[in-house]
């Protein structure tokens, strides 16, 4: 038995053809879904990358593990917390990963016989490099029962797809650098501009058309789709596709100007928390299945453990694969086999990076409670009727305070129950360190001789650009 778990970093569900998008971003992903099962309403309980992946590998949300923040030096995952690669290795699987999250936190390298760090000289990682490292490993271990984790970053900023992929998604008669187009002005004048100038805008160029950035994102997804086809073709070539359980998930999505968020993944809105999850296992999962109900990333761990117990492959001690205690994830097999619509009636949501907020997603409504809005302007409470307002544009918290109060009480009860008397890690983070991503902006501003307070009073990009240029010349 082979298990390949694939993280599609920053992949927004609604930007895939299989989830209803009208452009051809994902022909091979769509084929995988047709041959397996697609979860229509899959959610990231915790965002962004660090907390989302911790949830996948523990089967527990951040309130349970205490890992609620991305990039915080306060966060630590005890080695006593059971971890998917550890569990599978102890049962007899050969475990491997092509990933670079070890650069974030050491626990992401736990449990692997082979951890191949894909980090390079650039901040971004090309999916071709992931394949160059992964495909030989698969060939070397094709006769073993193995678990392989692959982490593709192509849809993450900066969007730098091969130029040949862009024309399919951007009108070639348009000029993305046309100075008369002012659609980029809100992004360039946003409070978070110093961070994105450094990590994104300068790498792409002085684009003036927001549609071009959206096209670059689509082109990155299409490029990623081709890399996944290369992976799949390799499994076919080796004759092991039929025995491979392939699981693909997005750790979080991406906002493309919605809610004052410009090509980034913060905010508990659908663009960021609704993620793809697709599984294929020939002969074990009927093709063409679509699961309509709520599921979450933490459901993957108990589902994979049960898959191994069902298969009972030779040489694997399934007695070591009992579900860990205290899981938030729920086994997906009943939903896969059509015995249930999903695994959860509501989804708890959380973030603590650019902003600190928690939320509840029910069948019709979403409630968001913001504790620190960071560089954004947010009301303390947001309530959306997603049936009538799927783009979350009309905040009902003030016009329907009783319903907002009901959801806030439900949210508080979830937090209290999950913490079980332990200190709230989000409160601790905000009191002791503040928002991690605000500190990133502060560091960039400091290098240009500016303070956060000064920048907030007057977030003038031209002034920052001049200060940044003067600082670099002085160096």
Short mmCIF file of C-alpha atoms in Angstrom, two decimals:
data_model
loop_
_atom_site.label_atom_id
_atom_site.label_comp_id
_atom_site.label_asym_id
_atom_site.label_seq_id
_atom_site.Cartn_x
_atom_site.Cartn_y
_atom_site.Cartn_z
CA UNK A 1 0.00 0.00 0.00
CA UNK A 2 1.20 3.48 -0.88
CA UNK A 3 -0.16 6.76 0.52
CA UNK A 4 0.75 10.06 -1.11
CA UNK A 5 -0.51 13.10 0.79
CA UNK A 6 -0.22 16.28 -1.28
CA UNK A 7 -0.45 19.80 0.11
CA UNK A 8 -1.47 22.35 -2.52
CA UNK A 9 -0.41 25.49 -0.69
CA UNK A 10 -2.63 28.56 -1.14
CA UNK A 11 -5.04 26.78 -3.50
CA UNK A 12 -8.50 28.32 -3.37
CA UNK A 13 -11.30 25.83 -4.00
CA UNK A 14 -13.44 28.20 -6.06
CA UNK A 15 -10.58 28.68 -8.53
CA UNK A 16 -10.71 25.03 -9.67
CA UNK A 17 -12.87 23.80 -12.52
CA UNK A 18 -14.12 20.92 -10.38
CA UNK A 19 -15.48 23.43 -7.88
CA UNK A 20 -17.29 25.43 -10.55
CA UNK A 21 -14.66 27.80 -11.92
CA UNK A 22 -15.19 28.63 -15.59
CA UNK A 23 -11.54 28.74 -16.67
CA UNK A 24 -9.41 25.65 -17.39
CA UNK A 25 -7.08 25.86 -14.40
CA UNK A 26 -7.22 22.22 -13.31
CA UNK A 27 -7.86 19.58 -15.99
CA UNK A 28 -5.84 16.87 -14.26
CA UNK A 29 -7.13 17.63 -10.79
CA UNK A 30 -10.61 17.37 -12.28
CA UNK A 31 -9.73 13.96 -13.70
CA UNK A 32 -8.46 12.77 -10.32
CA UNK A 33 -11.77 13.90 -8.82
CA UNK A 34 -13.75 12.07 -11.49
CA UNK A 35 -11.80 8.92 -10.65
CA UNK A 36 -12.29 9.40 -6.91
CA UNK A 37 -14.12 11.70 -4.50
CA UNK A 38 -14.32 15.49 -4.22
CA UNK A 39 -15.39 17.16 -0.97
CA UNK A 40 -17.49 20.15 -1.96
CA UNK A 41 -17.47 21.93 1.41
CA UNK A 42 -14.04 21.28 2.90
CA UNK A 43 -12.68 23.85 5.33
CA UNK A 44 -9.47 24.91 7.01
CA UNK A 45 -10.29 25.30 10.69
CA UNK A 46 -7.01 27.13 11.27
CA UNK A 47 -5.08 29.36 8.88
CA UNK A 48 -2.48 29.92 7.49
CA UNK A 49 0.23 27.37 6.65
CA UNK A 50 1.83 26.42 9.96
CA UNK A 51 -1.40 25.91 11.88
CA UNK A 52 -3.28 24.29 8.99
CA UNK A 53 -0.63 21.61 8.47
CA UNK A 54 -0.33 20.99 12.20
CA UNK A 55 -4.05 20.22 12.17
CA UNK A 56 -3.66 17.80 9.26
CA UNK A 57 -0.85 15.83 10.90
CA UNK A 58 -2.41 15.72 14.39
CA UNK A 59 -6.11 15.45 13.53
CA UNK A 60 -6.67 18.26 16.03
CA UNK A 61 -7.55 21.94 15.68
CA UNK A 62 -5.37 24.66 17.15
CA UNK A 63 -7.44 25.08 20.31
CA UNK A 64 -6.65 21.46 21.13
CA UNK A 65 -2.92 21.49 20.30
CA UNK A 66 -2.29 25.09 21.34
CA UNK A 67 -0.83 25.85 17.89
CA UNK A 68 -2.96 28.79 16.77
CA UNK A 69 -0.45 31.26 15.33
CA UNK A 70 1.77 31.28 12.25
CA UNK A 71 5.37 32.31 12.80
CA UNK A 72 5.23 32.78 16.56
CA UNK A 73 8.18 31.98 18.81
CA UNK A 74 5.71 31.18 21.60
CA UNK A 75 4.38 28.11 19.83
CA UNK A 76 5.64 24.59 20.48
CA UNK A 77 4.09 21.20 19.76
CA UNK A 78 5.12 18.68 22.45
CA UNK A 79 6.60 15.45 21.18
CA UNK A 80 3.96 13.59 23.15
CA UNK A 81 1.31 14.76 20.64
CA UNK A 82 0.73 11.89 18.20
CA UNK A 83 1.82 12.75 14.66
CA UNK A 84 0.69 11.01 11.46
CA UNK A 85 4.14 10.17 9.99
CA UNK A 86 5.25 8.83 13.39
CA UNK A 87 2.19 6.59 13.61
CA UNK A 88 2.66 5.19 10.13
CA UNK A 89 6.41 4.64 10.54
CA UNK A 90 5.87 2.80 13.82
CA UNK A 91 3.42 0.47 12.02
CA UNK A 92 5.98 -0.40 9.33
CA UNK A 93 5.56 2.18 6.56
CA UNK A 94 8.57 3.78 4.97
CA UNK A 95 7.92 7.49 5.42
CA UNK A 96 9.21 10.32 3.29
CA UNK A 97 8.57 13.99 2.61
CA UNK A 98 9.56 16.60 0.06
CA UNK A 99 8.84 19.74 2.04
CA UNK A 100 10.45 22.80 3.59
CA UNK A 101 8.21 23.51 6.59
CA UNK A 102 11.08 22.42 8.82
CA UNK A 103 12.20 26.01 8.22
CA UNK A 104 9.05 27.12 10.07
CA UNK A 105 9.00 24.64 12.96
CA UNK A 106 11.03 21.53 13.73
CA UNK A 107 8.00 19.32 14.30
CA UNK A 108 7.24 19.19 10.57
CA UNK A 109 10.20 16.84 10.10
CA UNK A 110 9.06 14.39 12.77
CA UNK A 111 8.38 10.78 11.88
CA UNK A 112 10.12 10.55 8.52
CA UNK A 113 12.71 8.01 7.48
CA UNK A 114 13.56 10.43 4.67
CA UNK A 115 12.94 14.18 4.99
CA UNK A 116 14.01 15.89 1.77
CA UNK A 117 14.12 19.62 2.43
CA UNK A 118 13.06 21.44 -0.71
CA UNK A 119 14.22 24.84 0.52
CA UNK A 120 16.40 26.72 -1.95
CA UNK A 121 17.88 30.13 -2.53
CA UNK A 122 14.51 31.64 -3.38
CA UNK A 123 11.53 32.25 -1.15
CA UNK A 124 9.31 30.35 -3.59
CA UNK A 125 9.57 26.73 -4.66
CA UNK A 126 8.84 25.53 -8.17
CA UNK A 127 6.72 22.38 -8.40
CA UNK A 128 9.21 21.00 -10.89
CA UNK A 129 11.81 20.94 -8.12
CA UNK A 130 9.40 19.04 -5.89
CA UNK A 131 8.93 16.46 -8.65
CA UNK A 132 12.66 16.27 -9.33
CA UNK A 133 13.13 15.23 -5.71
CA UNK A 134 9.98 13.12 -5.32
CA UNK A 135 9.87 10.99 -8.48
CA UNK A 136 13.25 9.26 -7.94
CA UNK A 137 12.29 8.61 -4.31
CA UNK A 138 9.06 6.94 -5.40
CA UNK A 139 10.95 4.77 -7.87
CA UNK A 140 13.47 3.73 -5.22
CA UNK A 141 10.71 2.71 -2.79
CA UNK A 142 8.10 1.39 -5.21
CA UNK A 143 8.26 -2.13 -3.77
CA UNK A 144 7.58 -0.97 -0.20
CA UNK A 145 4.52 0.21 1.66
CA UNK A 146 5.24 3.92 1.92
CA UNK A 147 3.78 7.22 3.05
CA UNK A 148 4.99 10.26 1.11
CA UNK A 149 4.13 13.87 1.87
CA UNK A 150 4.59 16.38 -0.96
CA UNK A 151 4.28 20.13 -0.52
CA UNK A 152 3.71 22.24 -3.65
CA UNK A 153 3.93 26.03 -3.29
CA UNK A 154 3.19 27.18 -6.85
CA UNK A 155 -0.07 28.99 -6.07
CA UNK A 156 1.62 30.97 -3.28
CA UNK A 157 2.93 34.48 -3.84
CA UNK A 158 4.97 35.64 -5.63
CA UNK A 159 3.03 34.53 -8.70
CA UNK A 160 5.79 33.79 -11.20
CA UNK A 161 4.44 31.17 -13.62
CA UNK A 162 6.24 30.38 -16.87
CA UNK A 163 5.23 33.05 -19.38
CA UNK A 164 3.71 30.45 -21.71
CA UNK A 165 0.95 29.79 -19.15
CA UNK A 166 -0.26 33.39 -18.89
CA UNK A 167 -2.03 34.04 -22.25
CA UNK A 168 -4.74 31.45 -21.54
CA UNK A 169 -5.88 33.56 -18.60
CA UNK A 170 -5.12 37.16 -19.60
CA UNK A 171 -6.33 39.12 -22.61
CA UNK A 172 -3.21 39.68 -24.71
CA UNK A 173 -4.70 42.88 -26.13
CA UNK A 174 -4.42 44.45 -22.66
CA UNK A 175 -1.31 46.02 -21.18
CA UNK A 176 -0.83 44.99 -17.54
CA UNK A 177 1.47 48.00 -17.04
CA UNK A 178 -0.84 50.62 -18.58
CA UNK A 179 -0.41 53.76 -16.41
CA UNK A 180 -3.99 54.85 -17.10
CA UNK A 181 -5.30 51.76 -15.29
CA UNK A 182 -5.67 52.66 -11.60
CA UNK A 183 -7.13 49.38 -10.32
CA UNK A 184 -3.94 48.57 -8.36
CA UNK A 185 -4.02 51.77 -6.34
CA UNK A 186 -5.91 50.31 -3.34
CA UNK A 187 -3.34 47.50 -3.10
CA UNK A 188 -0.36 49.81 -3.44
CA UNK A 189 -1.77 52.18 -0.81
CA UNK A 190 -2.73 49.50 1.69
CA UNK A 191 -1.20 49.52 5.17
CA UNK A 192 0.39 46.12 4.46
CA UNK A 193 2.14 47.48 1.33
CA UNK A 194 5.74 47.37 2.71
CA UNK A 195 5.52 43.61 3.19
CA UNK A 196 4.04 42.88 -0.23
CA UNK A 197 6.34 45.29 -2.02
CA UNK A 198 9.29 43.34 -0.66
CA UNK A 199 7.89 39.82 -1.12
CA UNK A 200 5.66 40.18 -4.17
CA UNK A 201 5.23 43.43 -6.09
CA UNK A 202 8.92 44.11 -6.77
CA UNK A 203 9.32 40.57 -8.09
CA UNK A 204 6.44 40.85 -10.57
CA UNK A 205 6.95 44.44 -11.65
CA UNK A 206 4.93 47.66 -11.52
CA UNK A 207 1.66 46.09 -12.61
CA UNK A 208 -1.30 48.48 -12.80
CA UNK A 209 -4.08 45.98 -13.64
CA UNK A 210 -5.51 43.78 -10.87
CA UNK A 211 -6.85 41.39 -13.51
CA UNK A 212 -3.26 40.56 -14.42
CA UNK A 213 -2.49 39.41 -10.88
CA UNK A 214 -5.61 37.25 -10.93
CA UNK A 215 -4.45 35.79 -14.25
CA UNK A 216 -1.02 35.03 -12.79
CA UNK A 217 -2.70 33.15 -9.95
CA UNK A 218 -4.74 31.10 -12.41
CA UNK A 219 -1.63 30.42 -14.49
CA UNK A 220 0.19 29.17 -11.39
CA UNK A 221 -2.65 26.74 -10.70
CA UNK A 222 -2.52 25.49 -14.29
CA UNK A 223 1.24 25.02 -14.00
CA UNK A 224 0.75 23.15 -10.72
CA UNK A 225 -1.86 20.95 -12.41
CA UNK A 226 0.75 19.91 -14.98
CA UNK A 227 3.21 19.01 -12.23
CA UNK A 228 0.53 16.80 -10.63
CA UNK A 229 0.00 15.11 -13.97
CA UNK A 230 3.75 14.39 -14.10
CA UNK A 231 3.50 12.80 -10.67
CA UNK A 232 0.51 10.71 -11.72
CA UNK A 233 2.14 9.65 -14.98
CA UNK A 234 5.12 8.45 -12.97
CA UNK A 235 2.88 6.29 -10.79
CA UNK A 236 1.39 4.77 -13.96
CA UNK A 237 4.81 4.17 -15.47
CA UNK A 238 5.89 2.29 -12.33
CA UNK A 239 2.62 0.34 -12.24
CA UNK A 240 1.71 1.46 -8.72
CA UNK A 241 -1.14 3.91 -9.36
CA UNK A 242 -3.78 1.27 -8.60
CA UNK A 243 -2.38 0.58 -5.12
CA UNK A 244 -1.83 4.24 -4.22
CA UNK A 245 -4.19 6.23 -2.04
CA UNK A 246 -3.74 9.77 -3.34
CA UNK A 247 -4.98 12.58 -1.10
CA UNK A 248 -4.81 16.23 -2.17
CA UNK A 249 -5.73 19.19 0.01
CA UNK A 250 -5.38 22.95 0.15
CA UNK A 251 -4.00 24.28 3.40
CA UNK A 252 -5.84 27.58 2.84
CA UNK A 253 -7.09 29.58 -0.10
CA UNK A 254 -6.30 33.07 -1.36
CA UNK A 255 -8.12 36.39 -1.46
CA UNK A 256 -7.85 38.17 -4.80
CA UNK A 257 -8.77 41.73 -3.71
CA UNK A 258 -11.90 40.63 -1.82
CA UNK A 259 -12.38 42.17 1.64
CA UNK A 260 -9.46 44.56 1.18
CA UNK A 261 -7.04 41.60 0.99
CA UNK A 262 -4.74 41.69 -2.02
CA UNK A 263 -3.36 38.31 -3.09
CA UNK A 264 -2.89 36.92 0.36
CA UNK A 265 -4.48 34.42 2.74
CA UNK A 266 -5.90 36.09 5.81
CA UNK A 267 -9.46 36.73 6.89
CA UNK A 268 -11.94 33.98 7.71
CA UNK A 269 -13.85 34.56 4.49
CA UNK A 270 -14.77 31.83 2.02
CA UNK A 271 -11.95 32.73 -0.36
CA UNK A 272 -9.42 31.64 2.26
CA UNK A 273 -11.10 29.01 4.45
CA UNK A 274 -12.94 26.99 1.77
CA UNK A 275 -10.31 24.61 0.43
CA UNK A 276 -10.18 21.66 -1.97
CA UNK A 277 -9.91 18.10 -0.70
CA UNK A 278 -9.81 15.33 -3.31
CA UNK A 279 -9.05 11.63 -2.82
CA UNK A 280 -8.51 8.76 -5.23
CA UNK A 281 -7.97 5.09 -4.44
CA UNK A 282 -8.72 2.81 -7.39
CA UNK A 283 -10.96 -0.10 -6.49
CA UNK A 284 -11.66 1.24 -3.01
CA UNK A 285 -13.29 4.61 -3.73
CA UNK A 286 -16.00 4.78 -6.39
CA UNK A 287 -15.23 7.34 -9.05
CA UNK A 288 -17.31 10.47 -9.43
CA UNK A 289 -18.28 10.76 -5.77
CA UNK A 290 -19.01 14.26 -4.46
CA UNK A 291 -19.49 14.79 -0.74
CA UNK A 292 -21.85 17.75 -0.17
CA UNK A 293 -21.55 18.31 3.59
CA UNK A 294 -19.00 20.00 5.82
CA UNK A 295 -15.63 18.35 6.37
CA UNK A 296 -12.37 19.77 7.67
CA UNK A 297 -8.67 19.11 7.26
CA UNK A 298 -8.35 17.45 10.66
CA UNK A 299 -10.58 14.67 9.32
CA UNK A 300 -7.74 13.40 7.13
CA UNK A 301 -5.73 11.73 9.91
CA UNK A 302 -8.43 9.32 11.17
CA UNK A 303 -9.44 8.67 7.56
CA UNK A 304 -5.92 7.62 6.54
CA UNK A 305 -5.46 5.45 9.62
CA UNK A 306 -8.74 3.68 8.90
CA UNK A 307 -7.75 3.21 5.26
CA UNK A 308 -4.66 1.30 6.39
CA UNK A 309 -6.68 -0.78 8.85
CA UNK A 310 -9.15 -1.65 6.08
CA UNK A 311 -6.39 -2.62 3.65
CA UNK A 312 -4.22 -4.42 6.24
CA UNK A 313 -1.19 -4.49 3.92
CA UNK A 314 1.43 -7.20 4.39
CA UNK A 315 4.18 -6.22 6.79
CA UNK A 316 2.15 -3.45 8.43
CA UNK A 317 1.16 -3.79 12.08
CA UNK A 318 -2.32 -2.23 12.05
CA UNK A 319 -2.65 -2.75 15.81
CA UNK A 320 -0.42 0.32 16.17
CA UNK A 321 -2.82 2.47 14.19
CA UNK A 322 -5.65 3.08 16.63
CA UNK A 323 -7.03 6.60 16.51
CA UNK A 324 -5.26 8.91 18.97
CA UNK A 325 -7.32 10.22 21.86
CA UNK A 326 -8.92 13.63 21.74
CA UNK A 327 -9.18 13.97 17.96
CA UNK A 328 -11.20 16.81 16.47
CA UNK A 329 -11.12 15.08 13.09
CA UNK A 330 -13.84 12.57 12.17
CA UNK A 331 -13.34 9.60 9.86
CA UNK A 332 -14.50 10.47 6.34
CA UNK A 333 -15.29 6.95 5.16
CA UNK A 334 -19.02 7.11 5.88
CA UNK A 335 -19.22 10.27 3.79
CA UNK A 336 -17.07 8.76 1.05
CA UNK A 337 -19.35 5.73 0.87
CA UNK A 338 -22.53 7.81 0.82
CA UNK A 339 -23.71 6.93 4.32
CA UNK A 340 -23.51 10.54 5.51
CA UNK A 341 -23.35 13.96 3.89
CA UNK A 342 -20.27 15.09 5.80
CA UNK A 343 -18.61 14.95 9.19
CA UNK A 344 -19.56 18.25 10.87
CA UNK A 345 -22.69 20.38 11.22
CA UNK A 346 -20.63 23.50 11.88
CA UNK A 347 -16.98 24.41 11.38
CA UNK A 348 -14.90 26.34 13.89
CA UNK A 349 -12.49 28.84 12.27
CA UNK A 350 -9.41 30.64 13.57
CA UNK A 351 -6.48 32.82 12.47
CA UNK A 352 -3.63 34.60 14.20
CA UNK A 353 -1.06 36.01 11.79
CA UNK A 354 -2.05 39.23 9.98
CA UNK A 355 -5.19 39.40 12.11
CA UNK A 356 -6.51 37.58 15.17
CA UNK A 357 -10.05 36.29 14.74
CA UNK A 358 -12.30 33.30 15.33
CA UNK A 359 -15.48 32.25 13.65
CA UNK A 360 -18.30 29.77 13.19
CA UNK A 361 -19.45 28.49 9.79
CA UNK A 362 -22.93 26.94 9.84
CA UNK A 363 -25.03 25.70 6.96
CA UNK A 364 -26.37 29.18 6.24
CA UNK A 365 -24.44 31.70 8.31
CA UNK A 366 -20.90 32.70 9.16
CA UNK A 367 -20.03 34.63 12.30
CA UNK A 368 -16.58 36.22 12.76
CA UNK A 369 -15.24 37.78 15.95
CA UNK A 370 -12.11 39.89 15.42
CA UNK A 371 -9.80 40.51 18.38
CA UNK A 372 -7.03 42.38 16.55
CA UNK A 373 -7.49 43.57 12.97
CA UNK A 374 -3.80 44.27 12.37
CA UNK A 375 -3.26 46.40 9.23
CA UNK A 376 -6.90 45.99 8.21
CA UNK A 377 -10.10 47.80 9.13
CA UNK A 378 -12.56 45.27 10.55
CA UNK A 379 -15.66 45.57 12.72
CA UNK A 380 -15.45 43.55 15.94
CA UNK A 381 -18.29 41.28 14.78
CA UNK A 382 -19.35 40.12 11.33
CA UNK A 383 -22.39 38.02 10.46
CA UNK A 384 -23.12 36.88 6.91
CA UNK A 385 -26.05 35.02 5.36
CA UNK A 386 -24.14 32.91 2.83
CA UNK A 387 -27.32 31.61 1.23
CA UNK A 388 -28.30 35.10 0.08
CA UNK A 389 -24.88 36.73 0.26
CA UNK A 390 -22.24 34.16 -0.79
CA UNK A 391 -19.59 36.85 -1.30
CA UNK A 392 -19.99 38.04 2.32
CA UNK A 393 -20.58 41.69 1.46
CA UNK A 394 -23.49 42.52 3.80
CA UNK A 395 -22.61 42.41 7.49
CA UNK A 396 -25.76 41.63 9.51
CA UNK A 397 -24.19 41.86 12.97
CA UNK A 398 -25.72 45.25 13.74
CA UNK A 399 -29.09 44.69 12.06
CA UNK A 400 -29.56 41.26 13.66
CA UNK A 401 -27.76 41.52 17.02
CA UNK A 402 -29.72 38.67 18.61
CA UNK A 403 -28.48 36.19 16.00
CA UNK A 404 -24.94 37.58 16.27
CA UNK A 405 -25.12 37.21 20.06
CA UNK A 406 -26.25 33.61 19.67
CA UNK A 407 -23.31 32.76 17.42
CA UNK A 408 -20.84 34.58 19.68
CA UNK A 409 -22.11 32.57 22.64
CA UNK A 410 -21.72 29.37 20.61
CA UNK A 411 -18.19 30.41 19.66
CA UNK A 412 -17.27 31.17 23.26
CA UNK A 413 -18.62 27.80 24.38
CA UNK A 414 -16.50 26.00 21.76
CA UNK A 415 -13.38 27.84 22.90
CA UNK A 416 -14.08 27.17 26.58
CA UNK A 417 -14.82 23.48 25.98
CA UNK A 418 -11.73 22.88 23.85
CA UNK A 419 -9.39 24.72 26.20
CA UNK A 420 -10.69 22.76 29.19
CA UNK A 421 -9.33 25.27 31.67
CA UNK A 422 -6.00 25.83 29.88
CA UNK A 423 -4.90 29.41 29.11
CA UNK A 424 -6.12 30.74 25.77
CA UNK A 425 -3.09 30.68 23.40
CA UNK A 426 -4.51 33.50 21.29
CA UNK A 427 -4.82 35.78 24.31
CA UNK A 428 -1.28 34.84 25.31
CA UNK A 429 0.03 35.58 21.81
CA UNK A 430 -1.60 38.99 21.62
CA UNK A 431 -0.58 40.02 25.13
CA UNK A 432 3.02 38.79 24.98
CA UNK A 433 4.04 39.17 21.33
CA UNK A 434 1.26 40.75 19.32
CA UNK A 435 0.44 39.72 15.77
CA UNK A 436 3.36 37.87 14.14
CA UNK A 437 2.90 39.48 10.73
CA UNK A 438 2.74 42.99 12.16
CA UNK A 439 6.25 42.34 13.45
CA UNK A 440 7.31 41.49 9.90
CA UNK A 441 6.07 44.86 8.66
CA UNK A 442 7.76 46.59 11.60
CA UNK A 443 11.08 45.00 10.66
CA UNK A 444 10.77 46.08 7.03
CA UNK A 445 9.78 49.60 8.06
CA UNK A 446 12.66 49.81 10.54
CA UNK A 447 15.11 49.00 7.76
CA UNK A 448 13.76 52.06 5.95
CA UNK A 449 13.97 54.27 9.02
CA UNK A 450 10.23 54.35 9.70
CA UNK A 451 8.10 53.21 12.63
CA UNK A 452 4.83 51.28 12.57
CA UNK A 453 3.02 54.18 14.27
CA UNK A 454 4.34 56.64 11.70
CA UNK A 455 3.34 54.37 8.86
CA UNK A 456 -0.18 53.88 10.23
CA UNK A 457 -0.67 57.64 10.45
CA UNK A 458 0.41 58.14 6.85
CA UNK A 459 0.69 54.93 4.74
CA UNK A 460 2.09 56.72 1.69
CA UNK A 461 3.79 54.23 -0.61
CA UNK A 462 5.84 56.84 -2.46
CA UNK A 463 7.27 58.05 0.84
CA UNK A 464 8.08 54.47 1.83
CA UNK A 465 9.64 53.72 -1.57
CA UNK A 466 11.89 56.75 -1.28
CA UNK A 467 12.91 55.88 2.27
CA UNK A 468 13.54 52.27 1.28
CA UNK A 469 15.65 53.34 -1.71
CA UNK A 470 17.64 55.81 0.38
CA UNK A 471 18.27 53.12 3.01
CA UNK A 472 19.48 50.60 0.42
CA UNK A 473 21.83 53.18 -1.12
CA UNK A 474 23.22 54.03 2.32
CA UNK A 475 23.96 50.37 2.91
#
